[in-house]
mmCIF file of C-alpha atoms in Angstrom:
data_model
loop_
_atom_site.group_PDB
_atom_site.id
_atom_site.type_symbol
_atom_site.label_atom_id
_atom_site.label_comp_id
_atom_site.label_asym_id
_atom_site.label_seq_id
_atom_site.Cartn_x
_atom_site.Cartn_y
_atom_site.Cartn_z
ATOM 1 C CA MET A 1465 -6.031 13.027 10.526
ATOM 2 C CA ASP A 1466 -9.462 14.320 11.416
ATOM 3 C CA PRO A 1467 -11.731 11.303 11.964
ATOM 4 C CA THR A 1468 -14.775 13.390 11.200
ATOM 5 C CA SER A 1469 -13.525 14.390 7.754
ATOM 6 C CA GLY A 1470 -14.657 12.569 4.627
ATOM 7 C CA SER A 1471 -12.623 9.678 3.296
ATOM 8 C CA VAL A 1472 -10.505 10.097 0.186
ATOM 9 C CA LEU A 1473 -10.952 6.437 -0.760
ATOM 10 C CA GLU A 1474 -13.941 4.394 0.365
ATOM 11 C CA VAL A 1475 -14.581 0.757 -0.552
ATOM 12 C CA THR A 1476 -17.997 -0.735 0.233
ATOM 13 C CA ASN A 1477 -19.146 -4.377 0.067
ATOM 14 C CA LEU A 1478 -16.505 -5.299 -2.501
ATOM 15 C CA SER A 1479 -16.565 -8.823 -3.930
ATOM 16 C CA ALA A 1480 -14.178 -10.150 -6.573
ATOM 17 C CA GLY A 1481 -12.382 -13.294 -7.610
ATOM 18 C CA TYR A 1482 -10.854 -15.395 -10.325
ATOM 19 C CA GLY A 1483 -13.165 -17.125 -12.770
ATOM 20 C CA ASP A 1484 -16.185 -18.439 -10.892
ATOM 21 C CA LEU A 1485 -14.379 -18.436 -7.543
ATOM 22 C CA LEU A 1486 -14.918 -15.448 -5.246
ATOM 23 C CA ALA A 1487 -11.734 -14.604 -3.356
ATOM 24 C CA ILE A 1488 -13.183 -11.675 -1.363
ATOM 25 C CA ARG A 1489 -16.736 -11.029 -0.220
ATOM 26 C CA GLY A 1490 -18.300 -7.884 1.188
ATOM 27 C CA VAL A 1491 -15.002 -6.104 1.865
ATOM 28 C CA SER A 1492 -15.391 -2.540 3.145
ATOM 29 C CA TYR A 1493 -12.634 -0.152 4.189
ATOM 30 C CA GLN A 1494 -11.699 3.501 3.888
ATOM 31 C CA VAL A 1495 -8.747 5.842 4.231
ATOM 32 C CA HIS A 1496 -8.670 9.543 5.079
ATOM 33 C CA ALA A 1497 -6.124 12.175 4.134
ATOM 34 C CA GLY A 1498 -2.944 11.894 6.204
ATOM 35 C CA GLU A 1499 -3.903 8.473 7.548
ATOM 36 C CA ILE A 1500 -2.045 5.158 7.314
ATOM 37 C CA VAL A 1501 -4.350 2.140 7.437
ATOM 38 C CA ALA A 1502 -2.719 -1.272 7.852
ATOM 39 C CA MET A 1503 -4.350 -4.439 6.525
ATOM 40 C CA PHE A 1504 -3.336 -7.748 8.089
ATOM 41 C CA GLY A 1505 -4.199 -11.388 7.447
ATOM 42 C CA ALA A 1506 -2.745 -14.794 6.665
ATOM 43 C CA ASN A 1507 -1.485 -15.661 3.215
ATOM 44 C CA GLY A 1508 -4.494 -16.147 0.972
ATOM 45 C CA ALA A 1509 -6.806 -14.076 3.189
ATOM 46 C CA GLY A 1510 -7.659 -11.744 0.299
ATOM 47 C CA LYS A 1511 -5.528 -8.705 0.982
ATOM 48 C CA THR A 1512 -3.858 -8.452 -2.430
ATOM 49 C CA THR A 1513 -7.111 -9.316 -4.186
ATOM 50 C CA SER A 1514 -8.786 -6.454 -2.313
ATOM 51 C CA LEU A 1515 -6.185 -3.993 -3.574
ATOM 52 C CA LEU A 1516 -6.354 -5.289 -7.152
ATOM 53 C CA ALA A 1517 -10.137 -5.047 -7.171
ATOM 54 C CA THR A 1518 -9.969 -1.573 -5.627
ATOM 55 C CA VAL A 1519 -7.788 -0.201 -8.432
ATOM 56 C CA GLY A 1520 -9.722 -2.032 -11.157
ATOM 57 C CA GLU A 1521 -6.992 -4.504 -12.101
ATOM 58 C CA LEU A 1522 -9.379 -7.298 -11.111
ATOM 59 C CA ARG A 1523 -13.021 -7.249 -12.155
ATOM 60 C CA ARG A 1524 -15.433 -6.549 -9.307
ATOM 61 C CA SER A 1525 -18.476 -8.785 -9.105
ATOM 62 C CA ALA A 1526 -20.155 -6.579 -6.507
ATOM 63 C CA GLY A 1527 -19.555 -3.496 -4.408
ATOM 64 C CA GLU A 1528 -18.473 0.065 -4.963
ATOM 65 C CA VAL A 1529 -15.287 2.117 -4.850
ATOM 66 C CA ARG A 1530 -15.674 5.839 -4.204
ATOM 67 C CA TRP A 1531 -12.789 8.194 -4.981
ATOM 68 C CA ARG A 1532 -13.058 11.652 -3.414
ATOM 69 C CA GLY A 1533 -16.740 11.016 -2.821
ATOM 70 C CA GLU A 1534 -17.617 9.914 -6.358
ATOM 71 C CA LYS A 1535 -18.027 6.419 -7.756
ATOM 72 C CA ALA A 1536 -14.808 5.215 -9.390
ATOM 73 C CA THR A 1537 -15.177 3.256 -12.610
ATOM 74 C CA SER A 1538 -11.887 4.127 -14.322
ATOM 75 C CA ALA A 1539 -8.962 1.810 -15.009
ATOM 76 C CA LEU A 1540 -5.803 2.039 -12.915
ATOM 77 C CA HIS A 1541 -3.911 4.302 -15.344
ATOM 78 C CA LYS A 1542 -6.746 6.845 -15.234
ATOM 79 C CA LEU A 1543 -7.015 6.647 -11.459
ATOM 80 C CA ALA A 1544 -3.238 7.164 -11.304
ATOM 81 C CA ARG A 1545 -3.585 10.443 -13.168
ATOM 82 C CA GLY A 1546 -6.237 11.414 -10.624
ATOM 83 C CA GLY A 1547 -3.967 10.821 -7.631
ATOM 84 C CA LEU A 1548 -4.161 7.101 -6.759
ATOM 85 C CA ALA A 1549 -0.868 5.173 -6.701
ATOM 86 C CA PHE A 1550 -0.250 1.437 -6.303
ATOM 87 C CA VAL A 1551 3.044 -0.217 -5.332
ATOM 88 C CA PRO A 1552 2.722 -4.000 -5.840
ATOM 89 C CA GLU A 1553 4.450 -6.739 -3.874
ATOM 90 C CA ALA A 1554 7.262 -7.261 -6.392
ATOM 91 C CA PRO A 1555 9.295 -4.084 -7.022
ATOM 92 C CA SER A 1556 7.886 -2.599 -10.221
ATOM 93 C CA VAL A 1557 11.137 -1.425 -11.779
ATOM 94 C CA ILE A 1558 12.379 -1.938 -15.336
ATOM 95 C CA ALA A 1559 15.538 -3.997 -14.932
ATOM 96 C CA GLY A 1560 17.219 -2.865 -18.160
ATOM 97 C CA LEU A 1561 16.895 0.852 -17.399
ATOM 98 C CA SER A 1562 19.049 2.858 -15.025
ATOM 99 C CA ALA A 1563 17.650 3.918 -11.669
ATOM 100 C CA HIS A 1564 17.519 7.472 -13.014
ATOM 101 C CA ASP A 1565 15.493 6.444 -16.072
ATOM 102 C CA ASN A 1566 13.144 4.437 -13.857
ATOM 103 C CA LEU A 1567 12.439 7.626 -11.941
ATOM 104 C CA ARG A 1568 12.041 9.637 -15.142
ATOM 105 C CA ILE A 1569 9.278 7.391 -16.491
ATOM 106 C CA GLY A 1570 7.146 8.249 -13.484
ATOM 107 C CA ARG A 1571 4.882 11.286 -13.582
ATOM 108 C CA GLY A 1572 6.702 13.052 -10.752
ATOM 109 C CA PRO A 1573 9.942 15.039 -10.701
ATOM 110 C CA VAL A 1574 13.139 13.098 -10.124
ATOM 111 C CA GLU A 1575 14.277 15.812 -7.710
ATOM 112 C CA LEU A 1576 11.347 15.104 -5.387
ATOM 113 C CA ALA A 1577 12.018 11.369 -5.446
ATOM 114 C CA LEU A 1578 15.613 12.054 -4.412
ATOM 115 C CA ARG A 1579 14.488 14.458 -1.721
ATOM 116 C CA TYR A 1580 12.410 11.673 -0.198
ATOM 117 C CA PHE A 1581 15.144 9.047 -0.651
ATOM 118 C CA PRO A 1582 18.571 10.691 -1.018
ATOM 119 C CA GLU A 1583 20.231 7.285 -0.712
ATOM 120 C CA LEU A 1584 19.267 6.733 -4.354
ATOM 121 C CA LYS A 1585 21.623 9.475 -5.593
ATOM 122 C CA PRO A 1586 24.764 7.291 -5.854
ATOM 123 C CA LEU A 1587 22.702 4.579 -7.594
ATOM 124 C CA LEU A 1588 21.221 6.701 -10.383
ATOM 125 C CA SER A 1589 23.523 5.470 -13.135
ATOM 126 C CA ARG A 1590 23.232 1.818 -12.151
ATOM 127 C CA ARG A 1591 20.864 -0.520 -13.984
ATOM 128 C CA ALA A 1592 17.819 -1.230 -11.828
ATOM 129 C CA GLY A 1593 18.241 -4.968 -12.352
ATOM 130 C CA LEU A 1594 21.614 -4.801 -10.589
ATOM 131 C CA LEU A 1595 20.200 -3.161 -7.464
ATOM 132 C CA SER A 1596 19.448 -5.183 -4.361
ATOM 133 C CA GLY A 1597 15.852 -6.090 -3.585
ATOM 134 C CA GLY A 1598 15.714 -3.372 -0.954
ATOM 135 C CA GLU A 1599 17.132 -0.760 -3.321
ATOM 136 C CA GLN A 1600 14.607 -1.752 -5.980
ATOM 137 C CA GLN A 1601 11.739 -1.359 -3.497
ATOM 138 C CA ILE A 1602 13.031 2.059 -2.445
ATOM 139 C CA LEU A 1603 13.257 3.027 -6.122
ATOM 140 C CA ALA A 1604 9.674 1.900 -6.785
ATOM 141 C CA MET A 1605 8.421 3.719 -3.698
ATOM 142 C CA ALA A 1606 10.319 6.906 -4.567
ATOM 143 C CA ARG A 1607 8.861 6.916 -8.087
ATOM 144 C CA ALA A 1608 5.316 6.472 -6.752
ATOM 145 C CA LEU A 1609 5.653 9.120 -4.053
ATOM 146 C CA ALA A 1610 7.223 11.668 -6.410
ATOM 147 C CA CYS A 1611 3.906 11.722 -8.291
ATOM 148 C CA ARG A 1612 2.383 13.369 -5.198
ATOM 149 C CA PRO A 1613 -0.524 10.915 -4.948
ATOM 150 C CA ASP A 1614 -3.468 11.537 -2.657
ATOM 151 C CA VAL A 1615 -3.679 7.832 -1.754
ATOM 152 C CA LEU A 1616 -1.001 5.144 -1.975
ATOM 153 C CA LEU A 1617 -1.825 1.428 -1.877
ATOM 154 C CA VAL A 1618 1.178 -0.693 -0.848
ATOM 155 C CA ASP A 1619 1.187 -4.490 -1.081
ATOM 156 C CA GLU A 1620 3.569 -6.483 1.169
ATOM 157 C CA MET A 1621 6.319 -3.858 1.140
ATOM 158 C CA SER A 1622 8.531 -5.703 3.624
ATOM 159 C CA LEU A 1623 8.542 -9.103 1.907
ATOM 160 C CA GLY A 1624 12.108 -10.409 1.715
ATOM 161 C CA LEU A 1625 13.686 -7.102 2.780
ATOM 162 C CA ALA A 1626 16.254 -6.458 5.490
ATOM 163 C CA PRO A 1627 14.826 -4.929 8.700
ATOM 164 C CA LEU A 1628 16.708 -1.638 8.203
ATOM 165 C CA ILE A 1629 15.161 -1.194 4.740
ATOM 166 C CA VAL A 1630 11.699 -1.948 6.106
ATOM 167 C CA GLU A 1631 12.157 0.605 8.893
ATOM 168 C CA ARG A 1632 13.353 3.186 6.366
ATOM 169 C CA LEU A 1633 10.340 2.697 4.113
ATOM 170 C CA MET A 1634 7.856 2.662 6.988
ATOM 171 C CA SER A 1635 9.232 5.848 8.537
ATOM 172 C CA ALA A 1636 9.244 7.573 5.135
ATOM 173 C CA LEU A 1637 5.562 6.753 4.632
ATOM 174 C CA ARG A 1638 4.688 8.132 8.070
ATOM 175 C CA GLU A 1639 6.683 11.318 7.521
ATOM 176 C CA ILE A 1640 5.228 11.965 4.059
ATOM 177 C CA ALA A 1641 1.672 11.241 5.236
ATOM 178 C CA ASP A 1642 2.120 13.771 8.045
ATOM 179 C CA GLN A 1643 3.701 16.389 5.789
ATOM 180 C CA THR A 1644 1.517 16.121 2.699
ATOM 181 C CA GLY A 1645 -1.779 14.546 3.779
ATOM 182 C CA LEU A 1646 -1.060 11.351 1.844
ATOM 183 C CA GLY A 1647 -3.452 8.519 2.690
ATOM 184 C CA VAL A 1648 -1.912 5.036 2.737
ATOM 185 C CA VAL A 1649 -3.366 1.523 2.699
ATOM 186 C CA LEU A 1650 -0.554 -0.764 3.810
ATOM 187 C CA VAL A 1651 -0.956 -4.525 3.332
ATOM 188 C CA GLU A 1652 1.624 -6.018 5.657
ATOM 189 C CA GLN A 1653 2.601 -9.186 7.532
ATOM 190 C CA GLN A 1654 4.941 -7.513 10.026
ATOM 191 C CA ALA A 1655 2.319 -6.272 12.460
ATOM 192 C CA ARG A 1656 4.574 -4.544 14.978
ATOM 193 C CA ARG A 1657 6.408 -2.489 12.366
ATOM 194 C CA ALA A 1658 3.187 -1.555 10.603
ATOM 195 C CA LEU A 1659 1.441 -0.554 13.841
ATOM 196 C CA ALA A 1660 4.363 1.715 14.702
ATOM 197 C CA VAL A 1661 3.344 3.989 11.803
ATOM 198 C CA ALA A 1662 -0.358 3.200 11.277
ATOM 199 C CA ASP A 1663 -3.424 5.046 12.549
ATOM 200 C CA ARG A 1664 -5.864 2.153 12.152
ATOM 201 C CA TRP A 1665 -5.846 -1.501 11.114
ATOM 202 C CA TYR A 1666 -8.117 -4.062 9.495
ATOM 203 C CA LEU A 1667 -7.880 -7.843 9.767
ATOM 204 C CA MET A 1668 -8.866 -10.183 6.923
ATOM 205 C CA ARG A 1669 -9.730 -13.867 7.048
ATOM 206 C CA ASN A 1670 -11.029 -16.088 4.249
ATOM 207 C CA GLY A 1671 -11.826 -13.175 1.968
ATOM 208 C CA GLU A 1672 -13.656 -11.061 4.537
ATOM 209 C CA ILE A 1673 -12.722 -8.284 6.952
ATOM 210 C CA THR A 1674 -13.236 -9.723 10.420
ATOM 211 C CA GLY A 1675 -11.872 -6.973 12.641
ATOM 212 C CA GLY A 1676 -10.306 -3.563 12.908
ATOM 213 C CA ALA A 1677 -9.437 -0.814 15.361
ATOM 214 C CA ALA A 1678 -7.429 2.320 15.967
ATOM 215 C CA VAL A 1679 -3.766 2.047 16.919
ATOM 216 C CA ASP A 1680 -4.459 2.581 20.597
ATOM 217 C CA VAL A 1681 -5.333 -1.119 20.571
ATOM 218 C CA THR A 1682 -2.130 -2.840 21.659
ATOM 219 C CA THR A 1683 -0.091 -5.152 19.482
ATOM 220 C CA ASP A 1684 -0.925 -7.963 21.890
ATOM 221 C CA GLY A 1685 -4.604 -7.285 21.262
ATOM 222 C CA LEU A 1686 -4.056 -7.502 17.534
ATOM 223 C CA GLU A 1687 -2.063 -10.701 17.879
ATOM 224 C CA ALA A 1688 -4.903 -12.248 19.874
ATOM 225 C CA ALA A 1689 -7.340 -11.291 17.118
ATOM 226 C CA TYR A 1690 -4.851 -12.414 14.458
ATOM 227 C CA LEU A 1691 -4.354 -15.826 16.007
ATOM 228 C CA GLY A 1692 -8.063 -16.182 16.697
ATOM 229 C CA SER A 1693 -8.838 -15.415 13.073
ATOM 230 C CA MET A 1694 -6.513 -18.172 11.928
ATOM 231 C CA THR A 1695 -7.928 -21.043 13.958
ATOM 232 C CA GLY A 1696 -7.477 -24.073 11.770
ATOM 233 C CA ALA A 1697 -5.218 -22.153 9.362
ATOM 234 C CA ALA A 1698 -1.458 -22.024 8.997
ATOM 235 C CA ARG A 1699 0.432 -19.165 10.629
ATOM 236 C CA PRO A 1700 1.669 -16.772 7.934
ATOM 237 C CA ALA A 1701 5.358 -16.520 7.175
#
């Protein structure tokens, strides 16, 4: 990633919430081609809300999202056609369809999804609802990546998954970002695993971004900032 190059996705002074309650205020972040940006914070810090407001699933009360240098006003399905993909916290698979049919309903070729995750091949005929949580997350990730997005937003990918599955997904994101120039925003609680593949990180607290740095900042440094940001708050699970 060339730090002097323009960002593919740039979010500036974003505010959004639910009803009259603002959940995030003045959030700004960006991601460049080939870069993985991790976003950390306690539960309720505003990470998921930031992603939802970025893709237009939650109404923005202030701020701007720029996609490839131009202001983005489209809904998620239109942004998806333009190269923005979003993998939510819960695996977004259709339980009653086979794994193969779940891949087919994506915009990308099934063959590419299987090239990224060949472990799905023996599961293709199985109903997605019968797959394990880890297999469902791999299926959702494979479908999103097969669309060849320019930017992928991933929300809490590791939640409830076995460590080997998390490592597999993290390493796949790093490899694909390096090979294709994919930009990734990775909301994550497992700081060490995320930092192993990330280029930069942001830290959120109480709906605002309170810190950030490149990955040459040590994990201990992040943990100090993380704990400092949560003074008076519960430690996240």
